[in-house]
Coordinates of C-alpha atoms and ligand atoms in Angstrom, one line a residue:
M1 CA -10.0 17.8 11.0
D2 CA -13.8 17.7 11.1
V3 CA -14.7 14.0 11.0
K4 CA -18.4 14.7 11.0
E5 CA -18.0 16.7 7.8
I6 CA -15.7 14.1 6.3
R7 CA -18.2 11.3 7.0
K8 CA -20.9 13.2 5.0
Q9 CA -18.7 12.7 1.9
F10 CA -18.9 8.9 2.2
P11 CA -22.5 7.9 1.5
I12 CA -21.9 4.2 2.1
L13 CA -21.3 4.9 5.8
D14 CA -24.8 6.2 6.3
Q15 CA -26.6 2.9 6.4
E16 CA -27.8 0.2 8.8
V17 CA -26.3 -3.3 8.8
N18 CA -28.2 -6.0 10.6
G19 CA -30.3 -3.3 12.3
H20 CA -27.4 -1.3 13.6
P21 CA -25.6 1.8 12.1
L22 CA -22.7 0.5 10.1
V23 CA -19.3 0.7 11.9
Y24 CA -16.7 0.1 9.2
L25 CA -13.4 -1.0 10.6
D26 CA -11.9 -2.8 7.6
S27 CA -10.2 0.0 5.7
A28 CA -6.9 -1.9 5.6
A29 CA -8.6 -4.4 3.3
T30 CA -10.2 -1.6 1.3
S31 CA -11.2 1.9 2.1
Q32 CA -14.6 3.6 1.3
K33 CA -14.9 6.2 -1.4
P34 CA -16.0 9.8 -1.2
I35 CA -18.6 11.3 -3.5
S36 CA -15.9 13.3 -5.4
V37 CA -14.1 10.1 -6.4
I38 CA -17.3 8.4 -7.5
E39 CA -18.3 11.5 -9.4
A40 CA -15.0 11.9 -11.1
M41 CA -15.3 8.4 -12.6
N42 CA -19.0 9.0 -13.5
D43 CA -18.1 12.3 -15.2
Y44 CA -15.5 10.5 -17.3
Y45 CA -18.0 7.7 -18.4
R46 CA -20.9 10.2 -18.9
G47 CA -19.0 13.0 -20.4
Y48 CA -15.7 12.1 -22.1
N49 CA -15.2 8.4 -22.2
S50 CA -12.6 7.7 -24.9
N51 CA -9.4 5.9 -25.3
V52 CA -6.2 7.8 -24.6
H53 CA -3.0 8.6 -26.5
R54 CA -4.4 7.9 -29.9
G55 CA -6.9 10.2 -31.5
V56 CA -7.0 13.8 -32.2
H57 CA -10.7 14.1 -31.4
T58 CA -11.8 16.2 -28.6
L59 CA -13.1 13.5 -26.2
G60 CA -9.8 11.6 -26.7
T61 CA -7.9 14.7 -25.8
R62 CA -9.9 15.2 -22.7
A63 CA -9.5 11.6 -21.6
T64 CA -5.7 11.8 -22.2
D65 CA -5.6 15.0 -20.2
G66 CA -7.5 13.4 -17.4
Y67 CA -5.3 10.3 -17.4
E68 CA -2.0 12.1 -17.6
G69 CA -3.2 14.8 -15.2
A70 CA -3.8 12.0 -12.6
R71 CA -0.2 10.9 -13.2
E72 CA 1.0 14.4 -12.3
K73 CA -1.1 14.3 -9.1
V74 CA 0.5 11.0 -8.1
R75 CA 4.0 12.4 -8.9
N76 CA 3.3 15.3 -6.6
F77 CA 1.7 13.1 -3.9
I78 CA 4.8 10.9 -3.5
N79 CA 7.3 13.7 -4.5
A80 CA 8.8 11.7 -7.4
S81 CA 11.1 13.9 -9.5
S82 CA 9.3 13.2 -12.8
T83 CA 6.1 11.7 -14.2
Q84 CA 8.3 9.3 -16.1
E85 CA 8.9 7.6 -12.8
V86 CA 5.1 7.0 -12.2
I87 CA 3.7 3.8 -13.8
F88 CA 0.0 3.0 -13.4
T89 CA -0.6 -0.7 -12.5
R90 CA -3.5 -2.7 -11.3
G91 CA -2.4 -2.4 -7.7
T92 CA 0.5 -3.1 -5.3
T93 CA 0.6 -6.8 -6.3
T94 CA 1.1 -6.0 -10.0
A95 CA 3.6 -3.3 -9.1
I96 CA 5.8 -5.7 -7.1
N97 CA 5.4 -8.5 -9.7
T98 CA 6.6 -6.0 -12.3
V99 CA 9.8 -5.3 -10.4
A100 CA 10.5 -9.0 -9.8
A101 CA 9.8 -10.0 -13.4
S102 CA 11.7 -7.2 -15.1
Y103 CA 14.4 -5.9 -12.8
G104 CA 14.8 -9.3 -11.0
R105 CA 15.1 -11.6 -14.0
A106 CA 17.7 -9.2 -15.6
N107 CA 19.9 -8.7 -12.5
L108 CA 19.8 -11.8 -10.4
S109 CA 21.6 -15.1 -10.7
E110 CA 22.8 -18.0 -8.6
G111 CA 24.5 -16.9 -5.4
D112 CA 22.6 -13.7 -5.2
E113 CA 20.2 -12.9 -2.3
I114 CA 16.8 -11.3 -1.9
V115 CA 16.0 -10.0 1.6
I116 CA 12.4 -9.6 3.0
T117 CA 11.0 -10.0 6.5
H118 CA 8.7 -12.3 8.4
M119 CA 5.9 -9.7 8.4
E120 CA 5.4 -9.3 4.7
H121 CA 2.1 -9.6 2.8
H122 CA 1.9 -12.5 0.4
S123 CA 2.2 -10.1 -2.5
N124 CA 5.7 -9.2 -1.2
I125 CA 6.7 -12.8 -0.6
I126 CA 5.6 -15.0 -3.5
P127 CA 7.0 -12.8 -6.4
W128 CA 10.4 -13.2 -4.7
Q129 CA 10.0 -16.9 -4.1
Q130 CA 9.3 -17.4 -7.8
L131 CA 12.2 -15.2 -8.8
A132 CA 14.5 -17.1 -6.5
K133 CA 13.4 -20.4 -8.1
E134 CA 13.9 -19.1 -11.6
T135 CA 17.3 -17.5 -11.0
G136 CA 18.8 -19.7 -8.3
A137 CA 19.0 -16.8 -5.9
T138 CA 18.4 -17.3 -2.2
L139 CA 15.4 -15.7 -0.3
K140 CA 16.3 -14.6 3.2
Y141 CA 14.2 -13.3 6.0
V142 CA 14.9 -10.6 8.6
P143 CA 13.6 -11.9 11.9
L144 CA 11.2 -9.9 14.0
Q145 CA 11.5 -8.7 17.6
E146 CA 9.1 -10.0 20.3
D147 CA 6.9 -6.9 19.9
G148 CA 6.6 -7.2 16.1
T149 CA 9.2 -4.5 15.2
I150 CA 12.4 -4.8 13.1
A151 CA 15.8 -4.3 14.7
I152 CA 18.2 -2.5 12.5
E153 CA 21.0 -4.8 13.8
D154 CA 19.1 -7.8 12.3
V155 CA 18.8 -5.9 9.0
K156 CA 22.5 -5.3 9.0
E157 CA 23.2 -9.0 9.7
T158 CA 20.8 -10.3 7.0
V159 CA 21.8 -7.9 4.2
T160 CA 25.2 -8.7 2.7
P161 CA 27.2 -7.7 -0.4
Q162 CA 25.5 -10.7 -2.2
T163 CA 22.1 -9.1 -1.6
K164 CA 20.7 -7.6 -4.8
I165 CA 17.1 -6.8 -3.7
V166 CA 15.7 -5.8 -0.3
S167 CA 11.9 -5.6 -0.3
I168 CA 10.1 -4.5 2.9
M169 CA 6.7 -3.1 3.8
M170 CA 6.6 0.4 5.2
V171 CA 3.6 -0.3 7.4
S172 CA 2.4 -3.8 8.4
N173 CA -1.2 -4.7 7.6
V174 CA -1.3 -7.0 10.6
L175 CA 1.0 -5.6 13.3
G176 CA 0.5 -2.0 12.4
T177 CA 4.3 -1.6 12.8
M178 CA 5.9 1.4 11.0
N179 CA 9.2 0.2 9.7
P180 CA 12.4 2.4 9.5
I181 CA 12.5 2.3 5.7
K182 CA 14.9 5.2 5.3
E183 CA 17.5 3.5 7.4
I184 CA 16.9 0.1 5.8
T185 CA 17.3 1.7 2.4
R186 CA 20.7 3.1 3.4
I187 CA 21.8 -0.4 4.5
A188 CA 20.6 -1.9 1.2
H189 CA 22.5 0.7 -0.8
E190 CA 25.7 0.3 1.3
N191 CA 25.6 -3.3 0.2
G192 CA 24.9 -2.5 -3.5
A193 CA 21.2 -3.7 -3.4
V194 CA 18.1 -1.9 -4.6
M195 CA 15.3 -1.1 -2.1
V196 CA 11.7 -2.0 -3.0
V197 CA 9.0 -0.6 -0.6
D198 CA 5.6 -2.1 -0.3
G199 CA 3.7 1.1 0.5
A200 CA 0.1 -0.4 0.4
Q201 CA -0.6 0.5 4.0
A202 CA 1.6 3.7 4.1
A203 CA 0.5 5.8 1.2
P204 CA -3.1 6.1 2.4
H205 CA -2.1 7.2 5.9
M206 CA 1.0 9.3 5.9
K207 CA 3.0 11.7 3.8
V208 CA 5.3 9.7 1.6
D209 CA 8.4 11.3 0.0
V210 CA 10.2 8.8 -2.3
Q211 CA 13.1 11.1 -2.8
D212 CA 13.6 11.5 1.0
L213 CA 13.3 7.7 1.5
D214 CA 15.7 7.3 -1.4
C215 CA 14.1 3.9 -2.3
D216 CA 14.5 2.5 -5.8
F217 CA 10.9 1.3 -6.1
F218 CA 7.7 2.1 -4.2
A219 CA 4.3 0.2 -4.8
F220 CA 0.8 1.1 -3.6
S221 CA -2.9 0.6 -4.4
G222 CA -5.6 3.2 -5.1
H223 CA -8.4 1.3 -3.4
K224 CA -6.9 1.6 0.1
M225 CA -6.6 5.4 -0.2
V226 CA -10.2 6.3 -1.0
G227 CA -9.7 5.6 -4.7
P228 CA -11.2 2.9 -6.9
T229 CA -10.2 -0.8 -7.2
G230 CA -8.1 -1.8 -10.2
I231 CA -5.6 1.0 -10.1
G232 CA -2.2 1.2 -8.4
V233 CA 1.2 2.7 -8.8
L234 CA 4.7 1.5 -9.3
Y235 CA 7.2 4.3 -8.7
G236 CA 10.8 3.6 -9.9
K237 CA 13.9 5.6 -10.2
K238 CA 14.5 6.6 -13.8
K239 CA 18.0 5.1 -13.9
H240 CA 16.5 1.6 -13.2
L241 CA 13.3 1.9 -15.3
N242 CA 15.2 3.1 -18.4
K243 CA 17.2 -0.1 -18.4
M244 CA 14.3 -2.4 -17.6
E245 CA 12.4 -4.4 -20.2
P246 CA 8.6 -4.2 -20.1
V247 CA 6.7 -7.3 -18.9
E248 CA 3.6 -6.8 -21.0
F249 CA 3.8 -6.4 -24.8
G250 CA 1.2 -5.1 -27.2
G251 CA -0.5 -1.9 -28.1
E252 CA 0.1 1.5 -26.4
M253 CA 3.7 0.5 -25.2
I254 CA 5.4 0.4 -28.6
D255 CA 7.2 3.0 -30.8
F256 CA 8.0 1.1 -34.0
V257 CA 6.8 -2.4 -34.9
G258 CA 8.5 -4.5 -37.5
L259 CA 7.9 -8.1 -38.6
Q260 CA 10.6 -9.5 -36.3
E261 CA 11.7 -6.7 -34.0
S262 CA 10.0 -3.8 -32.3
T263 CA 11.0 -0.8 -30.1
W264 CA 9.3 0.6 -27.0
K265 CA 7.8 4.0 -26.2
E266 CA 9.7 6.0 -23.6
L267 CA 8.9 6.0 -19.9
P268 CA 6.5 5.6 -18.3
W269 CA 4.4 4.2 -21.2
K270 CA 6.6 1.3 -22.2
F271 CA 5.3 -0.4 -18.9
E272 CA 1.7 0.3 -19.7
G273 CA 0.8 -2.2 -22.5
G274 CA -2.8 -2.2 -23.7
T275 CA -5.6 0.3 -23.1
P276 CA -4.9 1.6 -19.6
I277 CA -7.1 1.9 -16.5
I278 CA -8.4 5.3 -17.5
A279 CA -11.4 5.7 -15.2
G280 CA -9.4 4.2 -12.4
A281 CA -6.5 6.7 -12.8
I282 CA -9.0 9.6 -12.9
G283 CA -10.6 8.3 -9.8
L284 CA -7.2 8.0 -8.1
G285 CA -6.4 11.6 -9.0
A286 CA -9.7 12.6 -7.3
A287 CA -8.8 10.5 -4.3
I288 CA -5.4 12.3 -4.0
D289 CA -7.2 15.7 -4.2
F290 CA -9.5 14.6 -1.4
L291 CA -6.7 13.3 0.9
E292 CA -4.6 16.4 0.3
Q293 CA -7.5 18.6 1.1
V294 CA -7.9 16.9 4.4
G295 CA -4.1 16.9 4.8
L296 CA -2.0 13.7 5.2
H297 CA -0.5 14.9 8.5
N298 CA -4.0 15.4 9.9
I299 CA -5.0 11.9 8.8
E300 CA -1.9 10.4 10.4
E301 CA -2.5 12.2 13.6
H302 CA -6.1 11.3 13.8
E303 CA -5.3 7.6 13.2
H304 CA -2.6 7.6 15.9
K305 CA -5.1 9.0 18.3
L306 CA -7.7 6.4 17.4
A307 CA -5.0 3.6 17.7
A308 CA -3.9 4.8 21.1
Y309 CA -7.6 5.1 22.3
A310 CA -8.4 1.6 20.9
L311 CA -5.3 0.0 22.5
N312 CA -6.2 1.5 25.8
K313 CA -9.9 0.4 25.7
M314 CA -9.2 -3.0 24.2
N315 CA -6.5 -3.8 26.8
E316 CA -9.2 -3.4 29.5
V317 CA -11.2 -6.3 28.1
E318 CA -10.2 -9.5 29.8
G319 CA -8.7 -12.4 27.8
M320 CA -7.6 -10.1 25.0
T321 CA -4.3 -10.6 23.1
I322 CA -3.1 -7.7 21.1
Y323 CA -0.4 -8.2 18.5
G324 CA 2.3 -5.6 17.5
P325 CA 4.0 -2.8 19.3
N326 CA 2.5 -1.6 22.5
D327 CA 3.7 1.9 21.9
P328 CA 1.0 3.7 19.8
G329 CA 3.8 6.0 18.5
Q330 CA 5.3 3.0 16.7
R331 CA 2.2 1.8 15.0
A332 CA -0.4 2.9 12.4
G333 CA -4.2 2.9 12.8
L334 CA -5.0 -0.7 13.2
V335 CA -5.3 -3.3 16.0
T336 CA -5.0 -7.0 15.4
F337 CA -6.2 -9.2 18.3
N338 CA -7.5 -12.5 19.6
I339 CA -9.9 -13.3 22.4
D340 CA -9.1 -16.3 24.5
D341 CA -10.9 -19.4 23.5
V342 CA -12.9 -17.7 20.7
H343 CA -12.1 -18.2 17.0
P344 CA -11.5 -14.9 15.2
H345 CA -14.1 -15.9 12.6
D346 CA -16.6 -16.2 15.5
V347 CA -15.5 -12.8 16.8
A348 CA -16.1 -11.2 13.3
T349 CA -19.5 -12.9 13.0
V350 CA -20.8 -11.7 16.4
L351 CA -19.5 -8.2 15.6
D352 CA -21.2 -8.3 12.2
A353 CA -24.5 -9.0 13.9
E354 CA -23.9 -5.6 15.6
G355 CA -23.2 -3.9 12.3
I356 CA -19.4 -3.8 13.0
A357 CA -17.2 -4.8 10.0
V358 CA -13.8 -6.3 11.0
R359 CA -11.6 -8.7 9.1
A360 CA -10.7 -12.2 10.4
G361 CA -8.3 -14.7 9.0
H362 CA -4.6 -14.8 8.1
H363 CA -4.6 -11.4 6.4
C364 CA -2.5 -12.7 3.5
A365 CA 0.4 -13.1 5.8
Q366 CA 0.7 -16.8 6.6
P367 CA 4.4 -16.7 7.5
L368 CA 3.6 -14.0 10.0
M369 CA 0.8 -16.0 11.5
K370 CA 3.3 -18.9 11.9
W371 CA 5.7 -16.5 13.6
L372 CA 2.9 -15.3 16.0
N373 CA 2.0 -19.0 16.5
V374 CA -1.7 -18.5 15.6
S375 CA -3.7 -19.7 12.6
A376 CA -5.7 -16.5 12.4
T377 CA -6.5 -13.2 14.1
A378 CA -9.2 -10.5 14.0
R379 CA -8.3 -7.0 12.9
A380 CA -9.9 -3.6 13.3
S381 CA -8.5 -1.0 11.0
F382 CA -9.2 2.7 11.1
Y383 CA -9.2 5.6 8.6
L384 CA -10.0 9.3 8.4
Y385 CA -13.8 8.7 8.7
N386 CA -13.6 6.6 12.0
T387 CA -14.4 8.0 15.4
E388 CA -13.8 7.1 19.1
E389 CA -17.5 6.2 19.1
D390 CA -16.8 3.5 16.5
I391 CA -14.1 2.1 18.9
D392 CA -16.5 2.3 21.9
K393 CA -19.0 0.2 19.8
L394 CA -16.2 -2.3 18.9
V395 CA -15.2 -2.7 22.5
A396 CA -18.9 -3.2 23.6
G397 CA -19.2 -5.8 20.8
L398 CA -16.1 -7.6 22.0
V399 CA -17.4 -7.7 25.6
K400 CA -20.7 -9.1 24.1
T401 CA -18.7 -11.7 22.1
K402 CA -16.9 -12.9 25.3
E403 CA -20.2 -13.1 27.2
F404 CA -21.8 -15.0 24.4
F405 CA -19.1 -17.6 24.2
S406 CA -18.7 -18.0 27.9
D407 CA -22.5 -18.8 28.0
V408 CA -22.1 -21.3 25.3
F409 CA -19.2 -23.2 26.9
Ligands
7TS501 N1 0.8 -5.1 0.7 C1 0.2 -4.9 1.8 C2 1.0 -4.4 3.0 C3 -1.2 -5.0 1.9 O1 -1.8 -4.7 3.1 C4 -1.9 -5.5 0.8 C5 -3.4 -5.7 0.8 C6 -1.2 -5.7 -0.4 C7 0.2 -5.6 -0.4 C8 -1.9 -6.1 -1.7 O2 -2.6 -5.1 -2.2 P1 -3.5 -5.3 -3.5 O3 -4.2 -4.0 -3.7 O4 -2.5 -5.5 -4.7 O5 -4.3 -6.4 -3.2 N2 -3.8 -6.0 2.1 C9 -5.0 -6.5 2.5 C10 -5.4 -6.7 3.8 O6 -4.7 -6.5 4.8 N3 -6.6 -7.2 3.9 O7 -7.1 -7.3 2.6 C11 -6.1 -6.9 1.7

């Protein structure tokens, strides 16, 4: 993998911020976009902008081909068995909400259980809280190990025959932990529950095979995988999607409309009410082309190397607390940390003055912050365009932050 060549495809990286070359270490929040993705969307708007699925005119046909062609790219990317199982959504959040509102409302009632973990992102907590309130179901949490991993024994203890839904992230956006989703899915199925996977931090970084995982639903966002904002995917097994009611009603998703009753289009369109996110889907298709050309295995390996390098270097800085598994083999390409006596927002501000972009805050995971016993942390997250040099600059910035604050106090 030639990172130098890859970087040339991301024009945004070639700029100075606060007088320093930009070091972008916030890809877990959103990734940057290569020229091919930007151009694919430009080409659509400049050359064949039209609505899809309706007209016979030439531009409309091209737009439909682009949109449905992107669906096939997604199908192949996650190895779904059919494009009927690939629903375009606004992102991970919308995808999980769709499962909760459609599958959840139809299948849960008082006495049933929903199981999640203490490390989930808010978008994989709140839809289930709301569903539990509406249906009288109970929301249960799998506890975490000291090092921020999930023990299979704890999953076995928490999931029971009353559990109807298990919903767990594949990779943590805070701890970097890679969770044993295949094993957890097996436990969910043994208890008669469906398995929902929040794949927002997995799909961009490793090869995902939904058939191998055997999960029932899988959600991810385009913008974290070099694609545009506003587009994401809900994968669902056909046997569930066929029985599920749509959650948005209107144009595009109907077959026959009468005065009192209507019928729905077949999968996947019954879940895509209204004019869809055409440019976004086309951009996501180009993003998938880009990632596959580099190779998901190469990306994963590169990020593991960066994470191991970062853990090593950052552990050498005095007063540093690093969260999540110590073993780089157990974590994806991000490092969440705190420096003694310095607020993470101050860390991020000092780093920003050096042109280094990291995220500080609760990372949309307040229950996890509570579990870690902190109010906030700083996080550096890596992607295919980051280098060891970026990490050297981060570490130099952290040393500077420490010096700055020890002078102040
Ligand atoms: N799930 C996980 C694991 C995430 O990391 C995120 C976004 C989401 C769901 C929600 O995705 P969306 O595209 O629907 O917003 N995570 C982050 C983050 O870590 N920093 O900013 C956004």
